[in-house]
Short mmCIF file of C-alpha atoms and ligand atoms in Angstrom, two decimals:
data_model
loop_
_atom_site.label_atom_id
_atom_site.label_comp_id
_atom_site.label_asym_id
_atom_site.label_seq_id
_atom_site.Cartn_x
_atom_site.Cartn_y
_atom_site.Cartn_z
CA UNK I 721 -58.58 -20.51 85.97
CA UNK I 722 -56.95 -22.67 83.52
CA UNK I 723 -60.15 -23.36 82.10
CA UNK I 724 -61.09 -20.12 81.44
CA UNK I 725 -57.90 -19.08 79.33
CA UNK I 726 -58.83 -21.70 77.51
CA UNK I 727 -59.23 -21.63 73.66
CA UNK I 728 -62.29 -22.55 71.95
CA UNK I 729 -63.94 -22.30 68.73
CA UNK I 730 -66.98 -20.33 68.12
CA UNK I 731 -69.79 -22.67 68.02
CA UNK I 732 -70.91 -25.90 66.66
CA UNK I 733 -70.07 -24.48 63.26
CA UNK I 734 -66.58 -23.77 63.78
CA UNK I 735 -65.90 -27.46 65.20
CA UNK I 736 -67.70 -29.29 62.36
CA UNK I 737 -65.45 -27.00 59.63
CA UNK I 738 -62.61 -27.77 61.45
CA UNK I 739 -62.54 -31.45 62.07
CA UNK I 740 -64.34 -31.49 58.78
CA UNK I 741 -61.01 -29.92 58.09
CA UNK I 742 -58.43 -32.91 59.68
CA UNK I 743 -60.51 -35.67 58.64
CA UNK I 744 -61.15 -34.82 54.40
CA UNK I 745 -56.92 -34.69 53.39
CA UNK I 746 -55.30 -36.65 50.76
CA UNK I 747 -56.56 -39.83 52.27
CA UNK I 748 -59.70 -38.43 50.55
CA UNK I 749 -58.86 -37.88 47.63
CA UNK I 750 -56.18 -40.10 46.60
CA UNK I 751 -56.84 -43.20 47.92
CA UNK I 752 -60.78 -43.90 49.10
CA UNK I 753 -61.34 -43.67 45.11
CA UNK I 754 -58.68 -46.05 44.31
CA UNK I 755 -60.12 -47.98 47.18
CA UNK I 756 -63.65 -48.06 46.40
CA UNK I 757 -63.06 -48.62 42.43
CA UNK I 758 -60.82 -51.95 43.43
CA UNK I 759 -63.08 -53.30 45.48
CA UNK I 760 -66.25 -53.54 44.03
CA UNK I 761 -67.67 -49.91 43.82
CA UNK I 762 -71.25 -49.82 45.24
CA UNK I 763 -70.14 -52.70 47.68
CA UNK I 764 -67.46 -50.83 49.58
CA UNK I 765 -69.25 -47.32 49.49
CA UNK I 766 -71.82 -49.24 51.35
CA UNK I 767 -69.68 -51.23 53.62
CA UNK I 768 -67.46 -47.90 54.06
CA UNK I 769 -70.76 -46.03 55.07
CA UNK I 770 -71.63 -49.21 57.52
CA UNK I 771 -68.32 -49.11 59.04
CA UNK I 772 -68.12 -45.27 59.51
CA UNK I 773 -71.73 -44.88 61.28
CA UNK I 774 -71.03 -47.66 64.06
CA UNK I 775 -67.07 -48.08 64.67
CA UNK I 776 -66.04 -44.73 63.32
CA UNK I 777 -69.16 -42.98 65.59
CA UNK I 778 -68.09 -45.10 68.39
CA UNK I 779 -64.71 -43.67 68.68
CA UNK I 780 -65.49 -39.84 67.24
CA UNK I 781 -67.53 -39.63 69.50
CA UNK I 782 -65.22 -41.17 72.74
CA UNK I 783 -62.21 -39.06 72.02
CA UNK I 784 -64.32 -35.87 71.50
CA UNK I 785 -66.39 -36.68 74.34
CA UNK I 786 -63.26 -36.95 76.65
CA UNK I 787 -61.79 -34.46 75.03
CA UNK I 788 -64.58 -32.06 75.73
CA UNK I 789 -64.74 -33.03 79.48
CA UNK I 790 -61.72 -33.06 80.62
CA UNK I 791 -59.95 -29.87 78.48
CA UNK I 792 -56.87 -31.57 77.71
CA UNK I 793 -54.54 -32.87 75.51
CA UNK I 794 -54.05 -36.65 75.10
CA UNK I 795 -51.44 -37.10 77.72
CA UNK I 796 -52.87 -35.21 80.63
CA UNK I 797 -56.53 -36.53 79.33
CA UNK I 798 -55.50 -39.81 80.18
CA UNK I 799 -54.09 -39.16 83.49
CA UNK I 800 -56.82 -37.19 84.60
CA UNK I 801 -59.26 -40.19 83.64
CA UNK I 802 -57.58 -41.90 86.08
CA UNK I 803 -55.88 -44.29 83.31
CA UNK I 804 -52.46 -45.86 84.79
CA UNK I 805 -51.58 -48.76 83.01
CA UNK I 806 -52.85 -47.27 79.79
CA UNK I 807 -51.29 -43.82 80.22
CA UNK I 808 -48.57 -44.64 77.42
CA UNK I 809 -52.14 -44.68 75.31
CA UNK I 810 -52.11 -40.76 76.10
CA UNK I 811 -48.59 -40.04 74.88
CA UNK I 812 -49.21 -42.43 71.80
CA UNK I 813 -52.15 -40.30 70.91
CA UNK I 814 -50.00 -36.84 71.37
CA UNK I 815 -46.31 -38.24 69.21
CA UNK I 816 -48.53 -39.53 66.28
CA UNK I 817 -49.28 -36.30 64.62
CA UNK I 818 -45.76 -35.17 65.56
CA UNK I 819 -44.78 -38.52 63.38
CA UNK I 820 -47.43 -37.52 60.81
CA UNK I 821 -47.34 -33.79 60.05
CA UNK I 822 -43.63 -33.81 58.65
CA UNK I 823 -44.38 -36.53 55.70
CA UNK I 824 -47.35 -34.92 55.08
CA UNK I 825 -45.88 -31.61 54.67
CA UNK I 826 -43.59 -33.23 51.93
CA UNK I 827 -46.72 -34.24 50.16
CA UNK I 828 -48.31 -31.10 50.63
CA UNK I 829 -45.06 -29.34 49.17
CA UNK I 830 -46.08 -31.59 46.48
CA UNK I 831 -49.02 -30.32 45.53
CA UNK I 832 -47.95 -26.86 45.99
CA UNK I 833 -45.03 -27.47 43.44
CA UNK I 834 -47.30 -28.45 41.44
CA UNK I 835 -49.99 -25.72 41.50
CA UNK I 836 -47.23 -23.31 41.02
CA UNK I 837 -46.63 -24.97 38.07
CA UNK I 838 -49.99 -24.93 36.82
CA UNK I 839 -50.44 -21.32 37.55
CA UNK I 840 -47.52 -20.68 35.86
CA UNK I 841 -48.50 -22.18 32.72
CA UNK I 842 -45.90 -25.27 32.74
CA UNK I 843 -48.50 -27.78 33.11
CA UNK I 844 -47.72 -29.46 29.71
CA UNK I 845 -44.49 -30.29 31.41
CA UNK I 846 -45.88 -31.67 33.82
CA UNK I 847 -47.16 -34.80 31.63
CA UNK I 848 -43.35 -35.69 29.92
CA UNK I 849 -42.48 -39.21 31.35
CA UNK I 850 -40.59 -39.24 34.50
CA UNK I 851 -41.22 -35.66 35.54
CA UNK I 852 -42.58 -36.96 38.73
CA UNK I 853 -39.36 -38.68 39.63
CA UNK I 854 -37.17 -36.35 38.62
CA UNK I 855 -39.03 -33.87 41.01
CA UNK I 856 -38.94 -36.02 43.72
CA UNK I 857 -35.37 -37.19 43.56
CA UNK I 858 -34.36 -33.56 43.05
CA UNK I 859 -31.52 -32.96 45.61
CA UNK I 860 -33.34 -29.18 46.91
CA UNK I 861 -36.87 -28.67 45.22
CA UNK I 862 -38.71 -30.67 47.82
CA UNK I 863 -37.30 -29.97 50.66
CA UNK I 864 -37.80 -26.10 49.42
CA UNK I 865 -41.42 -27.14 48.71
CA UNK I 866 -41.68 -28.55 51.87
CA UNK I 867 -40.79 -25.28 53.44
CA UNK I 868 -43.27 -23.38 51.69
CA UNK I 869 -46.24 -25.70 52.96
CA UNK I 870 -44.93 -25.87 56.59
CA UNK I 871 -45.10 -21.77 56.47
CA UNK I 872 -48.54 -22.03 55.40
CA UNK I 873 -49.57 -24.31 57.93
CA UNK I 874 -47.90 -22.26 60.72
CA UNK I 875 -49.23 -18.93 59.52
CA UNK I 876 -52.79 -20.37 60.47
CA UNK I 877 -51.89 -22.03 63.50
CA UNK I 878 -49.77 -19.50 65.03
CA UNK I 879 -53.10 -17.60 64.57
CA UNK I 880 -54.90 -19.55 67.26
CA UNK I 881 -57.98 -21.42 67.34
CA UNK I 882 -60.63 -19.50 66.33
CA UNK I 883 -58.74 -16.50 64.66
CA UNK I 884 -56.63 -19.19 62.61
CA UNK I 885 -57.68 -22.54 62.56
CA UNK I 886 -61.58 -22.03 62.70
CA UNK I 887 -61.35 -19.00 60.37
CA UNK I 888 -59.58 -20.87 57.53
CA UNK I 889 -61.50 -24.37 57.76
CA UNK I 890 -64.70 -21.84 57.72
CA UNK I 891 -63.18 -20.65 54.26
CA UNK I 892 -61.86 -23.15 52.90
CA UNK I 893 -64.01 -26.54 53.36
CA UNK I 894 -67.31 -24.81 51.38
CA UNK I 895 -64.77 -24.02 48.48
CA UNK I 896 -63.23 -27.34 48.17
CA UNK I 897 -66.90 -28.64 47.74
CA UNK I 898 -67.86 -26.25 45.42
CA UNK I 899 -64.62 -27.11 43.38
CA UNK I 900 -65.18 -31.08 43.96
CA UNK I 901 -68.67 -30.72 42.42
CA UNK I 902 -67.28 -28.33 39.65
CA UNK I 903 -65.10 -30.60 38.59
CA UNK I 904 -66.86 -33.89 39.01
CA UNK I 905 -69.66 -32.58 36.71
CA UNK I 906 -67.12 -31.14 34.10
CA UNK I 907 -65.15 -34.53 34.03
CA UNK I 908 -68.61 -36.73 33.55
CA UNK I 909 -69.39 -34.88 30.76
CA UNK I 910 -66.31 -36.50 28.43
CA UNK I 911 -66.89 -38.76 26.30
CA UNK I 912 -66.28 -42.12 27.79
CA UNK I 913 -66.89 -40.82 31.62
CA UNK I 914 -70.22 -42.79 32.13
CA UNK I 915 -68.66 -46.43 31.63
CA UNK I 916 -66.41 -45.04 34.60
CA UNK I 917 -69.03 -43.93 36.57
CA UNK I 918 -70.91 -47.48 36.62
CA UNK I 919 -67.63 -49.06 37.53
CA UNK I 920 -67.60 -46.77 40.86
CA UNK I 921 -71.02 -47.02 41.26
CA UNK I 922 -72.44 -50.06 40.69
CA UNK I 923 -72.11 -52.88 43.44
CA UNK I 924 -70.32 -56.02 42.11
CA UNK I 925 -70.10 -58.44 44.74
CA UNK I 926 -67.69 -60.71 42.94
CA UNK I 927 -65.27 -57.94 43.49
CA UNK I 928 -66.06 -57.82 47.48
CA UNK I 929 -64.16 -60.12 49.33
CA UNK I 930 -62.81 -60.41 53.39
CA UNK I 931 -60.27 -57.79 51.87
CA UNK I 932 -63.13 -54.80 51.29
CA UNK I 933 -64.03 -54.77 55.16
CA UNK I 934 -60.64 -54.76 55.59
CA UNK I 935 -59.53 -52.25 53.69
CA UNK I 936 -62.81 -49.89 53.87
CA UNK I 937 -61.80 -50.51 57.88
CA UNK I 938 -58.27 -48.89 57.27
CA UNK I 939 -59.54 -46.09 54.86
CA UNK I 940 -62.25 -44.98 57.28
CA UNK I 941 -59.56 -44.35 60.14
CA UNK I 942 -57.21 -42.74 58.36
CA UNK I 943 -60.12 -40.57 56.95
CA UNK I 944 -61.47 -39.82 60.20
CA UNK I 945 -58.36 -38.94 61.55
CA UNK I 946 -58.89 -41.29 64.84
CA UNK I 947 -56.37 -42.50 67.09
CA UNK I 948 -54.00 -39.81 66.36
CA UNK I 949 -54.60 -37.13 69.37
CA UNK I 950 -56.69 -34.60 67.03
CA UNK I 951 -60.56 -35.14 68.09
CA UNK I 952 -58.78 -34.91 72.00
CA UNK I 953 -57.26 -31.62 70.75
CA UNK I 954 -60.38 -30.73 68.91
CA UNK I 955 -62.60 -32.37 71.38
CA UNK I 956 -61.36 -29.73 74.17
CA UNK I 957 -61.87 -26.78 71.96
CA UNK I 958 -65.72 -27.75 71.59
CA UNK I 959 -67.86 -25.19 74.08
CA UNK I 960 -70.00 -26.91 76.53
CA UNK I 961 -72.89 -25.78 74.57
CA UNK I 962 -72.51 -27.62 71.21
CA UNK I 963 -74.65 -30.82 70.31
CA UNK I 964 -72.03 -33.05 69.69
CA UNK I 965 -73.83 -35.66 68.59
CA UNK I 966 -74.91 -33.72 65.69
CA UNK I 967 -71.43 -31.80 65.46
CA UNK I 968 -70.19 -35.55 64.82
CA UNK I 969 -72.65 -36.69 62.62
CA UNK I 970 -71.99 -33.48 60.33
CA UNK I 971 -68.33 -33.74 60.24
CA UNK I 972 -69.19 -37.70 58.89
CA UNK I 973 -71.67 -36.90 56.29
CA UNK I 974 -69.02 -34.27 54.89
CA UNK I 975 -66.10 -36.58 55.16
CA UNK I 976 -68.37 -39.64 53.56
CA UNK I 977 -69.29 -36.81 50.85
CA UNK I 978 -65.92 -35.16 49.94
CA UNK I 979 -64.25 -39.19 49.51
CA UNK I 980 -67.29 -39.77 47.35
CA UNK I 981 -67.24 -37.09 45.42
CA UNK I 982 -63.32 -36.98 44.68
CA UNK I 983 -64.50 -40.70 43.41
CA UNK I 984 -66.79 -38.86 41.35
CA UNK I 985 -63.79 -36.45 39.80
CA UNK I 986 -61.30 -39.01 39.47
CA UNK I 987 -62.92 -42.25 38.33
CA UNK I 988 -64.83 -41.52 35.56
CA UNK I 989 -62.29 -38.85 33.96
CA UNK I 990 -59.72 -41.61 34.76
CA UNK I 991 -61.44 -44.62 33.27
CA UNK I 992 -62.02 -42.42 30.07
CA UNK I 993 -58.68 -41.09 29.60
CA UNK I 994 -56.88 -45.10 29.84
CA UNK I 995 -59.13 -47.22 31.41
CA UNK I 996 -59.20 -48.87 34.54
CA UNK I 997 -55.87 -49.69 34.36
CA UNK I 998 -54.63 -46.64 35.41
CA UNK I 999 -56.28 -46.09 38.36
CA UNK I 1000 -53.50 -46.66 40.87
CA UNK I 1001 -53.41 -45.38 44.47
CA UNK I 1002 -51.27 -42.53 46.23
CA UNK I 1003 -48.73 -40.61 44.24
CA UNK I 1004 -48.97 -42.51 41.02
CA UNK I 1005 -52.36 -40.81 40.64
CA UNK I 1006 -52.37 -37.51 41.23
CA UNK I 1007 -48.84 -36.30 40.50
CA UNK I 1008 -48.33 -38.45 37.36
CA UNK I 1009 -52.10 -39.87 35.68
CA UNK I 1010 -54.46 -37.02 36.52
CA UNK I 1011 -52.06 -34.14 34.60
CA UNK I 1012 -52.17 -36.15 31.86
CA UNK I 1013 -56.56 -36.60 32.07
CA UNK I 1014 -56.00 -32.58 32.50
CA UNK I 1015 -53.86 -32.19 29.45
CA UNK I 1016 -56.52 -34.22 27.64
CA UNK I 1017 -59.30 -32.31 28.57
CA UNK I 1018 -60.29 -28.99 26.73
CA UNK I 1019 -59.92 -26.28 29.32
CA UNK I 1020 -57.74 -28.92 31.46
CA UNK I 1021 -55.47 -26.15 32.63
CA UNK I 1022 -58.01 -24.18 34.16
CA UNK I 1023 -59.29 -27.87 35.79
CA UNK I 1024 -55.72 -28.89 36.95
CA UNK I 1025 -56.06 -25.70 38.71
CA UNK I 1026 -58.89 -25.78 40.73
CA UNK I 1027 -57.78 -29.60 41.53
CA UNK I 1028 -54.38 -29.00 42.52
CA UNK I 1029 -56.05 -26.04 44.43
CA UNK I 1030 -58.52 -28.00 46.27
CA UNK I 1031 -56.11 -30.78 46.86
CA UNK I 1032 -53.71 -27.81 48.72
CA UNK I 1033 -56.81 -27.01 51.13
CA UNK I 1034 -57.65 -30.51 51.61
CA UNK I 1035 -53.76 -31.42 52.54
CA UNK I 1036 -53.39 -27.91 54.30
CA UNK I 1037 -56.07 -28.09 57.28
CA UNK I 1038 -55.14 -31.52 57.84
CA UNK I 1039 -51.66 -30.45 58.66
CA UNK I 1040 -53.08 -27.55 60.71
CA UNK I 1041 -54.81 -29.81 62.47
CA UNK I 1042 -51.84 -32.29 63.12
CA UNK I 1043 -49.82 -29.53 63.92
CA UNK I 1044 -52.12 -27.71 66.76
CA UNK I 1045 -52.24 -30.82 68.31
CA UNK I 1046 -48.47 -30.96 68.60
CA UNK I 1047 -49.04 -27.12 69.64
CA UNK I 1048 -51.10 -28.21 72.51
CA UNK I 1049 -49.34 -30.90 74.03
CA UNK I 1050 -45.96 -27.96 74.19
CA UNK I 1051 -48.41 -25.82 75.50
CA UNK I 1052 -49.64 -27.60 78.16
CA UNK I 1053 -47.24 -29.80 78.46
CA UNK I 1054 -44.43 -27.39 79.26
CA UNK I 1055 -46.38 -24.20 79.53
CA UNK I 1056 -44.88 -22.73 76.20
CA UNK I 1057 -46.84 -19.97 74.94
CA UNK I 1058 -48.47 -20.59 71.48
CA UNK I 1059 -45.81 -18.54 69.95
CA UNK I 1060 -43.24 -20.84 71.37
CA UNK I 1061 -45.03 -23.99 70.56
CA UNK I 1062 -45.61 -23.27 67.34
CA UNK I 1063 -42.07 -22.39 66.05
CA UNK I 1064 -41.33 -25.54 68.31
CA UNK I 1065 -43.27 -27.67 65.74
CA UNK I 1066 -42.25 -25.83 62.62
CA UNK I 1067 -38.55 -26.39 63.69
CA UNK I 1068 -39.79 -30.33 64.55
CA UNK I 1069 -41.44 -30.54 61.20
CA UNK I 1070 -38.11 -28.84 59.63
CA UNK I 1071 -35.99 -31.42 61.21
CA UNK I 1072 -37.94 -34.16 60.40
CA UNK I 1073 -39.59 -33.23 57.07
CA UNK I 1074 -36.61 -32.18 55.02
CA UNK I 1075 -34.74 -35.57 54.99
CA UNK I 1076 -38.05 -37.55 54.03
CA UNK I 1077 -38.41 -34.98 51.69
CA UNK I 1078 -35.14 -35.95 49.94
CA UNK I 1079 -35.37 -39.60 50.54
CA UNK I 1080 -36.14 -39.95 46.78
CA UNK I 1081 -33.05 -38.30 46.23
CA UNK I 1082 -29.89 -37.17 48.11
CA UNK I 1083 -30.86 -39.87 50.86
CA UNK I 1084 -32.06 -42.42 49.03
CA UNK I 1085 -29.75 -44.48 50.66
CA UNK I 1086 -31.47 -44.46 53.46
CA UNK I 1087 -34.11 -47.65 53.87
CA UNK I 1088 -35.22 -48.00 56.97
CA UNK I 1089 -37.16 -51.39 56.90
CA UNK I 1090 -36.57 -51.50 53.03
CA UNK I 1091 -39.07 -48.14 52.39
CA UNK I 1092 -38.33 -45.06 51.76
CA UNK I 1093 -37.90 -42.44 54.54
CA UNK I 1094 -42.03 -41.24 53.63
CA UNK I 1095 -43.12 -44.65 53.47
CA UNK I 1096 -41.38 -45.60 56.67
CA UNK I 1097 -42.86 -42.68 59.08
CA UNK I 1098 -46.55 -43.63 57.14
CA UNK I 1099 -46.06 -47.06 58.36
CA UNK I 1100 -45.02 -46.54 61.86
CA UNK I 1101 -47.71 -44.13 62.35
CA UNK I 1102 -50.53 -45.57 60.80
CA UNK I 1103 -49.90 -49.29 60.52
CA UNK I 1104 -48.52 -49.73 64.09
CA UNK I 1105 -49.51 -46.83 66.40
CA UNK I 1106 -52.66 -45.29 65.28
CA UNK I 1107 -54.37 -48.61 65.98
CA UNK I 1108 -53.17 -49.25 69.15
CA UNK I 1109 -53.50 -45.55 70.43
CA UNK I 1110 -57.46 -46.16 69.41
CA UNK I 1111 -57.59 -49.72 71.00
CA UNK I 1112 -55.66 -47.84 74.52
CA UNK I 1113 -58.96 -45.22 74.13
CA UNK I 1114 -61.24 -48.24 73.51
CA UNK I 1115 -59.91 -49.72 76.83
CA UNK I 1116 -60.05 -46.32 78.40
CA UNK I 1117 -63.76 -46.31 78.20
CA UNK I 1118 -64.57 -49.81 78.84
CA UNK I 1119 -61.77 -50.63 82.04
CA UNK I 1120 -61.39 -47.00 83.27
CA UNK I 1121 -64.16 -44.34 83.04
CA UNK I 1122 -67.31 -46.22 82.23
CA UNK I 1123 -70.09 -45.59 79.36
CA UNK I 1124 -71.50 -43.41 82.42
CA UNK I 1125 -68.92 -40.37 81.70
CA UNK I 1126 -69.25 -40.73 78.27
CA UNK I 1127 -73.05 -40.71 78.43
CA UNK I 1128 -73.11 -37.33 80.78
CA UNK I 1129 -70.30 -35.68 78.65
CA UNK I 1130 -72.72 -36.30 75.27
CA UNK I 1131 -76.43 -36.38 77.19
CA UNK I 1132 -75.45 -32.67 78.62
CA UNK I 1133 -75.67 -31.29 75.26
CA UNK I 1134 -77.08 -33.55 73.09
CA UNK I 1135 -80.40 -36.37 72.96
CA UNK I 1136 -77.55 -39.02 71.91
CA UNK I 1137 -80.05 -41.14 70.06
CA UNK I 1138 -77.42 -43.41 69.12
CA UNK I 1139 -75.80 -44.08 72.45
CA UNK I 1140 -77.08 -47.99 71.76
CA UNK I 1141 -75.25 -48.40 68.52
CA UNK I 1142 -72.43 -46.51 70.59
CA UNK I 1143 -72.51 -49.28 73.40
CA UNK I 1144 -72.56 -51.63 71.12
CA UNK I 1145 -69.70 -50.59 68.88
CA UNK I 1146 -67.48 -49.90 72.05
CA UNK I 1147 -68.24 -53.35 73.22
CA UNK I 1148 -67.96 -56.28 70.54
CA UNK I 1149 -66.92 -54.17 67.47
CA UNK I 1150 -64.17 -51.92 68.03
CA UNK I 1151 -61.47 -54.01 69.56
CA UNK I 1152 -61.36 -56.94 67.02
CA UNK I 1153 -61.68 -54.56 64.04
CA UNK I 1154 -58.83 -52.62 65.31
CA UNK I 1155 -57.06 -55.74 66.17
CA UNK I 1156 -57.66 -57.12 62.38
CA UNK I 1157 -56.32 -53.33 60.95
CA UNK I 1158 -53.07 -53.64 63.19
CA UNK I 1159 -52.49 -57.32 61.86
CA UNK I 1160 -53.64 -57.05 58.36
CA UNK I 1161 -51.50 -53.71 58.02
CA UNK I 1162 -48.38 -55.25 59.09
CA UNK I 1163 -48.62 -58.18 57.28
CA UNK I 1164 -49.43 -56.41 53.75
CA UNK I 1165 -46.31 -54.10 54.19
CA UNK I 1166 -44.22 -57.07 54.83
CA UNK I 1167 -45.91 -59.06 51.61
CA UNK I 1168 -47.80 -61.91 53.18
CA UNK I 1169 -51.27 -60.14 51.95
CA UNK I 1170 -51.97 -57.70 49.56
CA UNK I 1171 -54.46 -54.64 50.30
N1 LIG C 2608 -57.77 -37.66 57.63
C1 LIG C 2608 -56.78 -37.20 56.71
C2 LIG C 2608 -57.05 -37.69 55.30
O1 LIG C 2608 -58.04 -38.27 55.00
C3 LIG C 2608 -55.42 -37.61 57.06
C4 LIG C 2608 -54.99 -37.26 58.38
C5 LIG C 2608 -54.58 -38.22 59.20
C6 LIG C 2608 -55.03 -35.97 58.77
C7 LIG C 2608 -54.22 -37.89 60.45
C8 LIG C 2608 -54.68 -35.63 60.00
C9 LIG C 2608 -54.28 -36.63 60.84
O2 LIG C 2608 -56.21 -37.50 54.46
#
C-alpha cells in the first residue's frame, strides 16, 4: 500500500533532468575548471572522463539500483537489504545532505545577492577591491541572503516530486545549457581567449602527476553527488519502467558536458582578462575575478547576468535535491507529511545555515578545527563522510546483497551492457580509490599535501 502512495517522477525524462539537476551545482562550475586548468587540461578531462565511466558508473548505478528496488530512503534501504553491521552506512547516507544543504544555501544566497545586484545595475560595484569581503563579513546581508535561497528551494520541494522537483529541473537544466553555450562562445570571441582555450584543452603531461587522479577522483564525486543519500532518494522515485542504464549514462554525459563547458566560459575569458594567474578555485573566482572579466567585456552586464543566473539554477536544484532527501528520510522516517517535513528542513537549514552564513562576520570567532564555520561543515561532509558512506554502499553490494540483486534490479529494465565494467569497478576499483580520496582529503586540509 505504501508502495503505491508512493511518489515518482514521470518517466525516464524527469529522472535524468533531475539528477542531472543534483549532480551539475557549483562543484561544476567553480571548481572542475580550476581543476582541469591546474592539472594539465586535456590530461585530466580525459582521466576525469576515465574515472567517471567506470567508478562513478559503478556506484550511480548501485545506489540508484537499490534505491529503485527497495523504495526507500538510505536508512530503511539498508535495513531492508539485510545490512547490520553496516546499517550506520544508511544513516551516514541520510545526515550528509542535512550537513550539506545549509552551507550551500549560504553560497547560493551568494549568488543570489549577487544577481540582484546585477539586475539592479550595481554591477560596477561589484568589482571595487574587497567588496567580496565586506559582503561576506556583513553582520545581516548573508544570513538575509541565505533566507531568500532556502525559500526558493522549499517553494519547489514543498511542491512534490513531480509537480516541483521534476517540473523545475525540466525547466531549468535546458536553459542553463543554452546560457553555458551562450556565453562560452561570446567569451572565446575576445581578444586573447584562444591562448586560454589551448591551456584547457591541450593535454600536457608534465602537468599530470599522482595528484590529477587524485583530484579528478574527488571532483567526480562531489560532481556526481554520490555517497550523500540523493541517487537512494532519487533512485526510489525512478518507475519500474525506466532504462536505467541509459537514465545513468544521460545524467553523466550532461554532468561531463556542463563541467566542460563552464571550463569553456571561464578559462579562456579568464586567461584573457589576467592570465593564468588568476584562475583560483571556489569563491575567489566567481564572486571576486569573473565580475571583473564581466566589467571588461562590452555587453558584460548583460553576460554577468545570464552567469550569475545560470549559476542560481545550477546551485538551486542541487539544494532541492539535498533537501528532498532530508524530506524523505522525515517522511518516512517519522511519518511526517511532506508539508511537515519540509518546514522541518527549512527550519534545520535556518538553524544551521544562518551562523555559517555569518562566520565571516559576527562569528568569526568561531574556528572549529581552525576553518571557518562553511569550510568546517564542507570538510566533515565531504572529506570524511561522503567517502565512507560510498565505501559502506560498496560493502553493501559486495558482503550483503550480491551483484545478483543489482543485476535483476538493472537487467529488468535495461540490456546493462556494461554490467562487466560494473563488476569490475565494484570489485578492485572502488574501495582503494575511495580509500585514497578519504586519506588524501584529510591530509591536504591538515597541510601535509596540497590538492
Ligand atoms: N554535485 C553538486 C555539484 O557539483 C554538489 C552537490 C553535492 C549537490 C552533494 C548535491 C549534493 O556542485
Amino acid at each position: 500500500m505504501e508502495n503505491n502512495k508512493k511518489s515518482s517522477f514521470s518517466g525516464r525524462l524527469g529522472y535524468v533532468m533531475a539528477v542531472a539537476g543534483s549532480a551539475v551545482g557549483l562543484g561544476n562550475i567553480w571548481r572542475f575548471p580550476y581543476l582541469a586548468a591546474k592539472y594539465g587540461g586535456g590530461t585530466f578531462l580525459v582521466t576525469y572522463v576515465i574515472l567517471a565511466l567506470t567508478v562513478g558508473f559503478a556506484l550511480l548505478l548501485s545506489e540508484t539500483a537499490l534505491g529503485r528496488k527497495t523504495r526507500k530512503n538510505p536508512i530503511q534501504a539498508y535495513h531492508q537489504l539485510g545490512a547490520k553491521k553496516l546499517r550506520f552506512g544508511g544513516w551516514l547516507n541520510s545526515i550528509i545532505p542535512m550537513l550539506i544543504v545549509p552551507y550551500y544555501c549560504v553560497v547560493g544566497g551568494w549568488v543570489c545577492k549577487y544577481l540582484y545586484a546585477y539586475l539592479t545595475g550595481a554591477a560596477h560595484k561589484l568589482t571595487q577591491d574587497n567588496y567580496f569581503t565586506q559582503f561576506i563579513s556583513d553582520p545581516i546581508s548573508p544570513a538575509f541572503w541565505l533566507v531568500v535561497f532556502a525559500l526558493l528551494t522549499f517553494i519547489v520541494v514543498i511542491k512534490g516530486v513531480e509537480k516541483g522537483i521534476e517540473k523545475v529541473s525540466k525547466v531549468l537544466m535546458p536553459l542553463l545549457v543554452v546560457m553555458a553555450a551562450f556565453i562560452a562562445v561570446y567569451g572565446l570571441t575576445t581578444p586573447g581567449a584562444i591562448e586560454g582555450l589551448k591551456y584547457y584543452l591541450i593535454p600536457d603531461f608534465s602537468r599530470f602527476s599522482i595528484m590529477t587522479v587524485i583530484a579528478a577522483m574527488g571532483q567526480m564525486f562531489y560532481s556526481l553527488s554520490i555517497g550523500m543519500g540523493i541517487l537512494f532518494t532519487y533512485g526510489s522515485y525512478m518507475k519500474k519502467d525506466v532504462d536505467m542504464e541509459k537514465a545513468i549514462t544521460q545524467v553523466e554525459i550532461m554532468d561531463t558536458l556542463i563541467a566542460f563547458l563552464a571550463g569553456l566560459m571561464i578559462i579562456p575569458a579568464v586567461f584573457a582578462f589576467s592570465g593564468k594567474g588568476s584562475l583560483n578555485a571556489g569563491a575567489s573566482l566567481m564572486f571576486i575575478t569573473m565580475p571583473k572579466v564581466f566589467d571588461s567585456l562590452a555587453l558584460g552586464h548583460i553576460i554577468g547576468v545570464v552567469f550569475f543566473l545560470l549559476v542560481l539554477f545550477a546551485a538551486l536544484t542541487s539544494a532541492i535535491s539535498l533537501t528532498e532527501c532530508a524530506v524523505a528520510t522525515f517522511m518516512e522516517q517519522f511519518h511526517f507529511s511532506r508539508k511537515k517535513a519540509a518546514l522541518t528542513s527549512l527550519i534545520g537549514i535556518l538553524a544551521l545555515g544562518i551562523p555559517t552564513s555569518l562566520g565571516y562576520g559576527l562569528l568569526s570567532w568561531i574556528q572549529p578545527l581552525g576553518m571557518t564555520i562553511l569550510d568546517f561543515f564542507d570538510f566533515i561532509t565531504n572529506s570524511c563522510m561522503m567517502p565512507i558512506s560510498a565505501l559502506c554502499t560498496v560493502l553493501l553490494v559486495i558482503k550483503v546483497t550480491g551483484f545478483k540483486t543489482i543485476h535483476d534490479e538493472v537487467a529488468s529494465t535495461s540490456a546493462f551492457k556494461r554490467e562487466k565494467a560494473y563488476i569490475f569497478s565494484m570489485r578492485y576499483i572502488c574501495i582503494p580509490t575511495l580509500i585514497i580520496i578519504l586519506l588524501s582529503y584529510i591530509l591536504s586540509t591538515f597541510g601535509f599535501i596540497t590538492l
